[in-house]
Amino acid sequence: MSRPVPPFEVLVASHGATVLRVCRALVGVQEADDVWQESFLAALRAYPASGNVRNWEAWLVAIARNKAMDHHRAAGRLPVPASDDGPEAAGCLAAAGGDDVVRSVEAGQDADRVWAALAKLPPKQREAVVYHHLAGLAYAEVAGLLGNSEASARRAASDGMRSLRAHLAQDREDCS
């Protein structure tokens, strides 16, 4: 017995924000909108044959991950413009005390700092943090995306959050 397939518009409305967060974390804020659009176009093409999908959010996050990888491959073939501007050129975190990750996300105004700190993480840790903490996927689903065990996914997310906190704390110290 097959499960009912929700209208595609419902998938976009329900999971669009999550997929955008994943895209921002994997390719950066500047390129996220393009990768988000490519992800949903790919999802729309695959949608008619998607009747066996159990977790729509995990399915869309997997598509976004693949599109982000395509983006990185394509960008690797392009020349990189010389610039002194980078994530470090942005402003400093203004808040003080407490958990740097939570405080920065809640503040919203320092989102660029969080995205820049997230970009500094090793790929496995970054993806584990993004899939679990930003997309809200269970560790079993994160493990499926990363191609490892649930315990490894949990460890990568934990290590990633620890490193993210350290990067944000260092960033705050550099600004004071």
mmCIF file of C-alpha atoms in Angstrom, residues 75-165:
data_model
loop_
_atom_site.group_PDB
_atom_site.id
_atom_site.type_symbol
_atom_site.label_atom_id
_atom_site.label_comp_id
_atom_site.label_asym_id
_atom_site.label_seq_id
_atom_site.Cartn_x
_atom_site.Cartn_y
_atom_site.Cartn_z
ATOM 1 C CA ALA A 75 33.109 26.270 -8.814
ATOM 2 C CA GLY A 76 36.343 24.282 -8.630
ATOM 3 C CA ARG A 77 36.642 24.593 -12.367
ATOM 4 C CA LEU A 78 36.190 28.373 -12.348
ATOM 5 C CA PRO A 79 38.960 30.875 -11.660
ATOM 6 C CA VAL A 80 38.833 32.435 -8.191
ATOM 7 C CA PRO A 81 38.835 36.238 -8.207
ATOM 8 C CA ALA A 82 41.508 37.803 -6.019
ATOM 9 C CA SER A 83 40.023 39.633 -3.066
ATOM 10 C CA ASP A 84 40.925 40.487 0.492
ATOM 11 C CA ASP A 85 37.289 40.204 1.514
ATOM 12 C CA GLY A 86 36.399 36.959 3.195
ATOM 13 C CA PRO A 87 34.376 35.764 6.085
ATOM 14 C CA GLU A 88 36.902 37.365 8.417
ATOM 15 C CA ALA A 89 36.267 40.795 6.882
ATOM 16 C CA ALA A 90 32.747 40.968 8.320
ATOM 17 C CA GLY A 91 31.943 42.552 11.697
ATOM 18 C CA CYS A 92 32.422 40.952 15.099
ATOM 19 C CA LEU A 93 29.903 39.285 17.360
ATOM 20 C CA ALA A 94 28.482 41.890 19.654
ATOM 21 C CA ALA A 95 26.894 39.650 22.304
ATOM 22 C CA ALA A 96 28.712 38.551 25.454
ATOM 23 C CA GLY A 97 28.392 35.489 27.690
ATOM 24 C CA GLY A 98 26.525 32.199 27.180
ATOM 25 C CA ASP A 99 26.714 29.781 24.292
ATOM 26 C CA ASP A 100 28.136 31.525 21.238
ATOM 27 C CA VAL A 101 26.288 29.361 18.723
ATOM 28 C CA VAL A 102 22.842 29.715 20.272
ATOM 29 C CA ARG A 103 23.290 33.392 21.057
ATOM 30 C CA SER A 104 24.517 34.159 17.561
ATOM 31 C CA VAL A 105 21.665 32.329 15.884
ATOM 32 C CA GLU A 106 19.085 33.935 18.167
ATOM 33 C CA ALA A 107 20.508 37.377 17.553
ATOM 34 C CA GLY A 108 20.054 36.934 13.823
ATOM 35 C CA GLN A 109 22.133 40.036 13.241
ATOM 36 C CA ASP A 110 25.350 38.028 13.336
ATOM 37 C CA ALA A 111 24.205 35.306 10.978
ATOM 38 C CA ASP A 112 27.115 36.045 8.665
ATOM 39 C CA ARG A 113 29.524 35.235 11.503
ATOM 40 C CA VAL A 114 27.818 31.919 12.170
ATOM 41 C CA TRP A 115 27.852 30.989 8.476
ATOM 42 C CA ALA A 116 31.530 31.961 8.270
ATOM 43 C CA ALA A 117 32.359 29.894 11.360
ATOM 44 C CA LEU A 118 30.376 26.984 9.937
ATOM 45 C CA ALA A 119 32.374 27.196 6.716
ATOM 46 C CA LYS A 120 35.581 26.671 8.731
ATOM 47 C CA LEU A 121 34.498 23.224 9.937
ATOM 48 C CA PRO A 122 35.803 20.069 8.260
ATOM 49 C CA PRO A 123 33.281 18.796 5.669
ATOM 50 C CA LYS A 124 31.942 15.808 7.658
ATOM 51 C CA GLN A 125 31.440 17.877 10.807
ATOM 52 C CA ARG A 126 29.827 20.721 8.857
ATOM 53 C CA GLU A 127 27.435 18.384 7.108
ATOM 54 C CA ALA A 128 26.549 16.575 10.352
ATOM 55 C CA VAL A 129 25.837 19.887 12.107
ATOM 56 C CA VAL A 130 23.789 21.137 9.166
ATOM 57 C CA TYR A 131 21.731 17.987 8.711
ATOM 58 C CA HIS A 132 21.043 17.445 12.404
ATOM 59 C CA HIS A 133 20.960 20.914 13.947
ATOM 60 C CA LEU A 134 19.749 23.039 11.025
ATOM 61 C CA ALA A 135 17.650 20.554 9.045
ATOM 62 C CA GLY A 136 16.432 18.668 12.110
ATOM 63 C CA LEU A 137 17.147 15.208 10.724
ATOM 64 C CA ALA A 138 17.571 12.263 13.086
ATOM 65 C CA TYR A 139 21.082 10.865 13.449
ATOM 66 C CA ALA A 140 20.059 7.734 11.531
ATOM 67 C CA GLU A 141 19.100 9.919 8.552
ATOM 68 C CA VAL A 142 22.294 11.966 8.926
ATOM 69 C CA ALA A 143 24.272 8.718 8.890
ATOM 70 C CA GLY A 144 22.552 7.725 5.642
ATOM 71 C CA LEU A 145 23.515 11.016 4.024
ATOM 72 C CA LEU A 146 27.094 10.872 5.286
ATOM 73 C CA GLY A 147 27.529 7.185 4.496
ATOM 74 C CA ASN A 148 28.590 6.198 8.010
ATOM 75 C CA SER A 149 27.071 4.809 11.208
ATOM 76 C CA GLU A 150 24.627 6.594 13.470
ATOM 77 C CA ALA A 151 27.292 6.768 16.193
ATOM 78 C CA SER A 152 29.754 8.356 13.751
ATOM 79 C CA ALA A 153 27.151 10.894 12.673
ATOM 80 C CA ARG A 154 26.411 11.740 16.307
ATOM 81 C CA ARG A 155 30.135 12.135 17.023
ATOM 82 C CA ALA A 156 30.712 14.306 13.951
ATOM 83 C CA ALA A 157 27.811 16.588 14.931
ATOM 84 C CA SER A 158 29.090 16.840 18.493
ATOM 85 C CA ASP A 159 32.642 17.595 17.386
ATOM 86 C CA GLY A 160 31.294 20.075 14.860
ATOM 87 C CA MET A 161 29.278 21.958 17.475
ATOM 88 C CA ARG A 162 32.304 22.070 19.789
ATOM 89 C CA SER A 163 34.489 23.440 16.992
ATOM 90 C CA LEU A 164 31.776 25.914 15.981
ATOM 91 C CA ARG A 165 31.581 27.234 19.553
#
